[in-house]
mmCIF file of C-alpha atoms in Angstrom:
data_model
loop_
_atom_site.group_PDB
_atom_site.id
_atom_site.type_symbol
_atom_site.label_atom_id
_atom_site.label_comp_id
_atom_site.label_asym_id
_atom_site.label_seq_id
_atom_site.Cartn_x
_atom_site.Cartn_y
_atom_site.Cartn_z
ATOM 1 C CA UNK A 1 23.336 44.793 87.960
ATOM 2 C CA UNK A 2 26.875 43.921 88.223
ATOM 3 C CA UNK A 3 28.152 40.421 87.673
ATOM 4 C CA UNK A 4 31.176 39.069 89.483
ATOM 5 C CA UNK A 5 33.050 35.891 88.716
ATOM 6 C CA UNK A 6 35.766 34.353 90.589
ATOM 7 C CA UNK A 7 38.257 31.809 89.454
ATOM 8 C CA UNK A 8 39.233 29.193 90.119
ATOM 9 C CA UNK A 9 35.933 27.918 91.841
ATOM 10 C CA UNK A 10 38.019 25.091 93.701
ATOM 11 C CA UNK A 11 41.705 25.280 94.520
ATOM 12 C CA UNK A 12 43.773 22.438 96.462
ATOM 13 C CA UNK A 13 47.195 23.664 97.555
ATOM 14 C CA UNK A 14 50.095 21.562 99.339
ATOM 15 C CA UNK A 15 51.175 23.490 102.474
ATOM 16 C CA UNK A 16 53.694 25.983 101.664
ATOM 17 C CA UNK A 17 52.512 26.508 98.053
ATOM 18 C CA UNK A 18 51.632 29.952 96.425
ATOM 19 C CA UNK A 19 48.382 30.740 94.621
ATOM 20 C CA UNK A 20 46.502 33.397 92.825
ATOM 21 C CA UNK A 21 42.610 34.094 93.016
ATOM 22 C CA UNK A 22 41.033 36.236 90.507
ATOM 23 C CA UNK A 23 37.850 38.165 90.581
ATOM 24 C CA UNK A 24 36.268 39.770 87.314
ATOM 25 C CA UNK A 25 33.612 42.326 87.343
ATOM 26 C CA UNK A 26 31.094 42.904 84.258
ATOM 27 C CA UNK A 27 31.322 46.619 85.044
ATOM 28 C CA UNK A 28 33.373 49.370 86.776
ATOM 29 C CA UNK A 29 33.378 49.232 90.371
ATOM 30 C CA UNK A 30 35.043 51.732 92.843
ATOM 31 C CA UNK A 31 34.311 49.861 96.007
ATOM 32 C CA UNK A 32 35.862 46.510 96.244
ATOM 33 C CA UNK A 33 36.581 43.980 99.190
ATOM 34 C CA UNK A 34 38.204 40.525 99.485
ATOM 35 C CA UNK A 35 36.954 38.206 102.259
ATOM 36 C CA UNK A 36 37.806 34.898 103.736
ATOM 37 C CA UNK A 37 34.841 32.893 105.118
ATOM 38 C CA UNK A 38 35.877 30.623 107.753
ATOM 39 C CA UNK A 39 34.173 27.220 108.381
ATOM 40 C CA UNK A 40 31.700 28.723 111.193
ATOM 41 C CA UNK A 41 30.718 31.238 108.132
ATOM 42 C CA UNK A 42 32.170 34.342 109.602
ATOM 43 C CA UNK A 43 33.280 36.805 107.169
ATOM 44 C CA UNK A 44 36.858 38.076 107.701
ATOM 45 C CA UNK A 45 37.701 41.347 106.116
ATOM 46 C CA UNK A 46 41.044 40.708 103.947
ATOM 47 C CA UNK A 47 41.303 43.912 102.011
ATOM 48 C CA UNK A 48 39.414 46.813 101.156
ATOM 49 C CA UNK A 49 41.074 47.629 97.531
ATOM 50 C CA UNK A 50 39.262 49.848 94.904
ATOM 51 C CA UNK A 51 42.413 50.127 93.131
ATOM 52 C CA UNK A 52 46.264 49.658 93.523
ATOM 53 C CA UNK A 53 47.933 46.966 95.582
ATOM 54 C CA UNK A 54 48.165 46.184 99.226
ATOM 55 C CA UNK A 55 50.037 43.736 101.282
ATOM 56 C CA UNK A 56 49.148 42.145 104.750
ATOM 57 C CA UNK A 57 51.691 39.483 105.822
ATOM 58 C CA UNK A 58 51.427 36.419 103.364
ATOM 59 C CA UNK A 59 48.536 37.930 101.651
ATOM 60 C CA UNK A 60 48.459 40.604 99.031
ATOM 61 C CA UNK A 61 45.899 42.006 96.534
ATOM 62 C CA UNK A 62 45.949 44.025 93.548
ATOM 63 C CA UNK A 63 42.956 45.702 91.670
ATOM 64 C CA UNK A 64 43.188 46.985 88.133
ATOM 65 C CA UNK A 65 40.095 49.078 88.034
ATOM 66 C CA UNK A 66 40.331 50.208 84.577
ATOM 67 C CA UNK A 67 40.418 46.367 83.260
ATOM 68 C CA UNK A 68 37.746 45.391 85.890
ATOM 69 C CA UNK A 69 39.643 42.688 87.733
ATOM 70 C CA UNK A 70 41.231 42.119 91.100
ATOM 71 C CA UNK A 71 43.828 39.495 92.265
ATOM 72 C CA UNK A 72 44.354 38.035 95.595
ATOM 73 C CA UNK A 73 47.919 36.399 96.310
ATOM 74 C CA UNK A 74 48.436 33.935 99.055
ATOM 75 C CA UNK A 75 52.031 32.792 99.612
ATOM 76 C CA UNK A 76 53.440 30.152 101.730
ATOM 77 C CA UNK A 77 49.845 28.667 102.373
ATOM 78 C CA UNK A 78 48.906 27.147 105.539
ATOM 79 C CA UNK A 79 46.354 24.805 106.482
ATOM 80 C CA UNK A 80 44.515 27.674 108.405
ATOM 81 C CA UNK A 81 43.868 29.380 105.022
ATOM 82 C CA UNK A 82 41.505 26.977 103.877
ATOM 83 C CA UNK A 83 37.881 28.178 103.542
ATOM 84 C CA UNK A 84 35.939 30.121 100.858
ATOM 85 C CA UNK A 85 37.382 33.398 99.727
ATOM 86 C CA UNK A 86 34.944 35.919 98.138
ATOM 87 C CA UNK A 87 35.346 39.420 96.364
ATOM 88 C CA UNK A 88 32.716 41.765 96.411
ATOM 89 C CA UNK A 89 32.228 45.053 94.589
ATOM 90 C CA UNK A 90 29.995 47.845 93.578
ATOM 91 C CA UNK A 91 29.568 51.612 92.903
ATOM 92 C CA UNK A 92 30.360 54.215 95.697
ATOM 93 C CA UNK A 93 26.934 55.955 95.034
ATOM 94 C CA UNK A 94 23.502 55.558 96.638
ATOM 95 C CA UNK A 95 23.836 53.146 99.581
ATOM 96 C CA UNK A 96 27.286 51.669 98.294
ATOM 97 C CA UNK A 97 25.779 48.134 98.044
ATOM 98 C CA UNK A 98 28.066 45.465 96.764
ATOM 99 C CA UNK A 99 27.571 42.256 94.741
ATOM 100 C CA UNK A 100 29.439 39.108 95.744
ATOM 101 C CA UNK A 101 31.494 36.990 93.510
ATOM 102 C CA UNK A 102 30.892 33.131 93.224
ATOM 103 C CA UNK A 103 33.584 32.279 95.584
ATOM 104 C CA UNK A 104 36.668 30.234 95.579
ATOM 105 C CA UNK A 105 37.028 27.218 97.887
ATOM 106 C CA UNK A 106 40.397 26.715 99.018
ATOM 107 C CA UNK A 107 41.913 23.519 100.647
ATOM 108 C CA UNK A 108 45.355 23.580 101.853
ATOM 109 C CA UNK A 109 46.579 20.123 102.716
ATOM 110 C CA UNK A 110 49.539 19.213 105.030
ATOM 111 C CA UNK B 1 37.745 47.797 116.035
ATOM 112 C CA UNK B 2 34.787 47.526 113.709
ATOM 113 C CA UNK B 3 32.953 44.649 115.481
ATOM 114 C CA UNK B 4 29.382 43.523 114.392
ATOM 115 C CA UNK B 5 27.390 41.254 116.436
ATOM 116 C CA UNK B 6 24.435 39.210 115.463
ATOM 117 C CA UNK B 7 21.705 37.554 117.869
ATOM 118 C CA UNK B 8 20.829 34.692 117.916
ATOM 119 C CA UNK B 9 23.610 32.780 116.358
ATOM 120 C CA UNK B 10 21.319 29.803 115.846
ATOM 121 C CA UNK B 11 17.437 29.441 115.978
ATOM 122 C CA UNK B 12 14.983 26.707 115.295
ATOM 123 C CA UNK B 13 11.430 27.638 114.997
ATOM 124 C CA UNK B 14 8.081 26.192 113.912
ATOM 125 C CA UNK B 15 6.473 26.944 110.762
ATOM 126 C CA UNK B 16 4.040 29.753 110.809
ATOM 127 C CA UNK B 17 5.931 31.576 113.652
ATOM 128 C CA UNK B 18 7.951 34.733 113.317
ATOM 129 C CA UNK B 19 11.471 35.090 114.014
ATOM 130 C CA UNK B 20 13.603 38.364 114.808
ATOM 131 C CA UNK B 21 17.335 38.513 114.287
ATOM 132 C CA UNK B 22 19.407 41.449 115.604
ATOM 133 C CA UNK B 23 22.563 43.271 114.118
ATOM 134 C CA UNK B 24 24.591 45.485 116.016
ATOM 135 C CA UNK B 25 27.593 47.647 115.467
ATOM 136 C CA UNK B 26 29.503 47.489 118.817
ATOM 137 C CA UNK B 27 32.188 50.197 118.271
ATOM 138 C CA UNK B 28 31.225 52.263 115.596
ATOM 139 C CA UNK B 29 27.862 54.098 114.191
ATOM 140 C CA UNK B 30 26.374 53.022 111.069
ATOM 141 C CA UNK B 31 23.624 54.819 108.948
ATOM 142 C CA UNK B 32 23.429 51.876 106.718
ATOM 143 C CA UNK B 33 23.456 48.169 107.412
ATOM 144 C CA UNK B 34 22.874 45.372 104.867
ATOM 145 C CA UNK B 35 21.250 41.911 105.157
ATOM 146 C CA UNK B 36 22.378 38.944 103.066
ATOM 147 C CA UNK B 37 21.166 35.415 102.959
ATOM 148 C CA UNK B 38 23.421 32.513 101.963
ATOM 149 C CA UNK B 39 22.262 28.994 101.078
ATOM 150 C CA UNK B 40 24.672 25.955 101.445
ATOM 151 C CA UNK B 41 27.732 26.113 99.030
ATOM 152 C CA UNK B 42 26.506 29.419 97.649
ATOM 153 C CA UNK B 43 27.449 33.136 97.533
ATOM 154 C CA UNK B 44 25.862 35.897 99.513
ATOM 155 C CA UNK B 45 22.913 37.452 98.256
ATOM 156 C CA UNK B 46 21.894 40.982 99.298
ATOM 157 C CA UNK B 47 18.436 40.954 100.552
ATOM 158 C CA UNK B 48 17.734 44.664 101.447
ATOM 159 C CA UNK B 49 19.578 47.784 102.531
ATOM 160 C CA UNK B 50 18.688 49.147 106.035
ATOM 161 C CA UNK B 51 18.874 52.767 106.316
ATOM 162 C CA UNK B 52 18.607 54.376 109.776
ATOM 163 C CA UNK B 53 15.514 56.559 110.207
ATOM 164 C CA UNK B 54 13.851 55.494 106.828
ATOM 165 C CA UNK B 55 12.370 52.630 105.135
ATOM 166 C CA UNK B 56 14.663 49.693 104.076
ATOM 167 C CA UNK B 57 15.341 49.284 100.317
ATOM 168 C CA UNK B 58 14.744 45.696 99.006
ATOM 169 C CA UNK B 59 16.253 43.862 96.383
ATOM 170 C CA UNK B 60 14.242 42.533 93.267
ATOM 171 C CA UNK B 61 12.425 39.513 94.434
ATOM 172 C CA UNK B 62 12.643 39.960 98.256
ATOM 173 C CA UNK B 63 9.116 40.079 99.864
ATOM 174 C CA UNK B 64 9.234 43.217 102.121
ATOM 175 C CA UNK B 65 6.130 41.946 103.935
ATOM 176 C CA UNK B 66 7.903 38.731 104.819
ATOM 177 C CA UNK B 67 11.262 40.092 105.803
ATOM 178 C CA UNK B 68 10.590 43.193 107.822
ATOM 179 C CA UNK B 69 13.700 45.297 108.410
ATOM 180 C CA UNK B 70 13.782 48.043 111.056
ATOM 181 C CA UNK B 71 17.104 50.244 111.722
ATOM 182 C CA UNK B 72 16.024 51.899 114.963
ATOM 183 C CA UNK B 73 19.454 53.351 115.807
ATOM 184 C CA UNK B 74 22.735 54.159 114.340
ATOM 185 C CA UNK B 75 23.877 50.800 116.097
ATOM 186 C CA UNK B 76 20.945 48.523 115.565
ATOM 187 C CA UNK B 77 18.936 46.943 112.728
ATOM 188 C CA UNK B 78 16.674 43.907 113.108
ATOM 189 C CA UNK B 79 15.369 41.551 110.450
ATOM 190 C CA UNK B 80 12.107 39.861 111.314
ATOM 191 C CA UNK B 81 11.036 36.767 109.189
ATOM 192 C CA UNK B 82 7.254 36.686 109.539
ATOM 193 C CA UNK B 83 5.247 33.443 109.199
ATOM 194 C CA UNK B 84 8.477 31.411 108.607
ATOM 195 C CA UNK B 85 8.313 28.351 106.353
ATOM 196 C CA UNK B 86 10.823 25.581 105.749
ATOM 197 C CA UNK B 87 12.092 27.304 102.546
ATOM 198 C CA UNK B 88 13.021 30.309 104.696
ATOM 199 C CA UNK B 89 15.696 28.045 106.316
ATOM 200 C CA UNK B 90 19.041 29.513 105.632
ATOM 201 C CA UNK B 91 22.000 31.549 106.953
ATOM 202 C CA UNK B 92 21.310 35.306 107.432
ATOM 203 C CA UNK B 93 24.295 37.532 107.716
ATOM 204 C CA UNK B 94 24.394 41.381 108.411
ATOM 205 C CA UNK B 95 26.843 43.874 107.616
ATOM 206 C CA UNK B 96 27.367 47.448 108.586
ATOM 207 C CA UNK B 97 29.241 50.374 107.170
ATOM 208 C CA UNK B 98 30.711 53.086 109.327
ATOM 209 C CA UNK B 99 29.162 56.663 108.779
ATOM 210 C CA UNK B 100 30.650 58.424 105.709
ATOM 211 C CA UNK B 101 33.399 60.582 106.832
ATOM 212 C CA UNK B 102 34.482 58.687 109.791
ATOM 213 C CA UNK B 103 36.415 55.870 108.025
ATOM 214 C CA UNK B 104 38.965 57.938 105.776
ATOM 215 C CA UNK B 105 36.505 57.565 102.649
ATOM 216 C CA UNK B 106 36.521 54.014 102.843
ATOM 217 C CA UNK B 107 33.157 52.221 101.961
ATOM 218 C CA UNK B 108 34.336 49.081 103.770
ATOM 219 C CA UNK B 109 31.656 46.797 105.294
ATOM 220 C CA UNK B 110 32.117 44.818 108.517
ATOM 221 C CA UNK B 111 30.120 41.602 108.907
ATOM 222 C CA UNK B 112 28.347 39.957 111.822
ATOM 223 C CA UNK B 113 28.760 36.108 112.445
ATOM 224 C CA UNK B 114 25.701 35.208 110.984
ATOM 225 C CA UNK B 115 22.334 33.583 112.251
ATOM 226 C CA UNK B 116 21.513 30.104 111.002
ATOM 227 C CA UNK B 117 17.537 29.621 110.892
ATOM 228 C CA UNK B 118 16.126 26.362 110.532
ATOM 229 C CA UNK B 119 12.191 26.155 110.212
ATOM 230 C CA UNK B 120 10.658 22.967 110.790
#
């Protein structure tokens, strides 16, 4: 099956700083999402981005499908951005199941 | 829109008993729902794909007789952990994907808030 690696595994930021999270896939995917898992365990959808670039406020994401990676940018980080960020991807055939990445734990300090 | 609920949010049961977890898509219909399991400080692992009107598809290593899945309608899937043991204690999360053709070609999944199961 597809292997998904995320980097860095842990990240500590000063409030206001910018960061880039990366997601690498072992094989091509055409179904890719980014999530933020809050301290209560809820997964919040950030982006559905099988290719191209999208922006939503201080967050943006870029997927380069041909090179099998995706990036999540967080600008002007806030303490509420703390949590674990996951990417998940798969192929849009069959039941479109996805494989989750290893996660990046982000802590934003005041 | 695209809200998924899970019930219960937290359950404690004794070893040997069975526990049922419900997953509902509240404002959309889903022919396909997914069940994941997450251990502390780890990623989500797909357990099974739940298909409305047919048998679930289980991932390798997941015991189908222990984790019974029923997708009775386009808005409801249930996971029953049978004869639970302490090693089944975990965070169980479901997700749902809107029916193809109703979401602009997207395969986006929407997640429930999770159920924390503790088996004593």
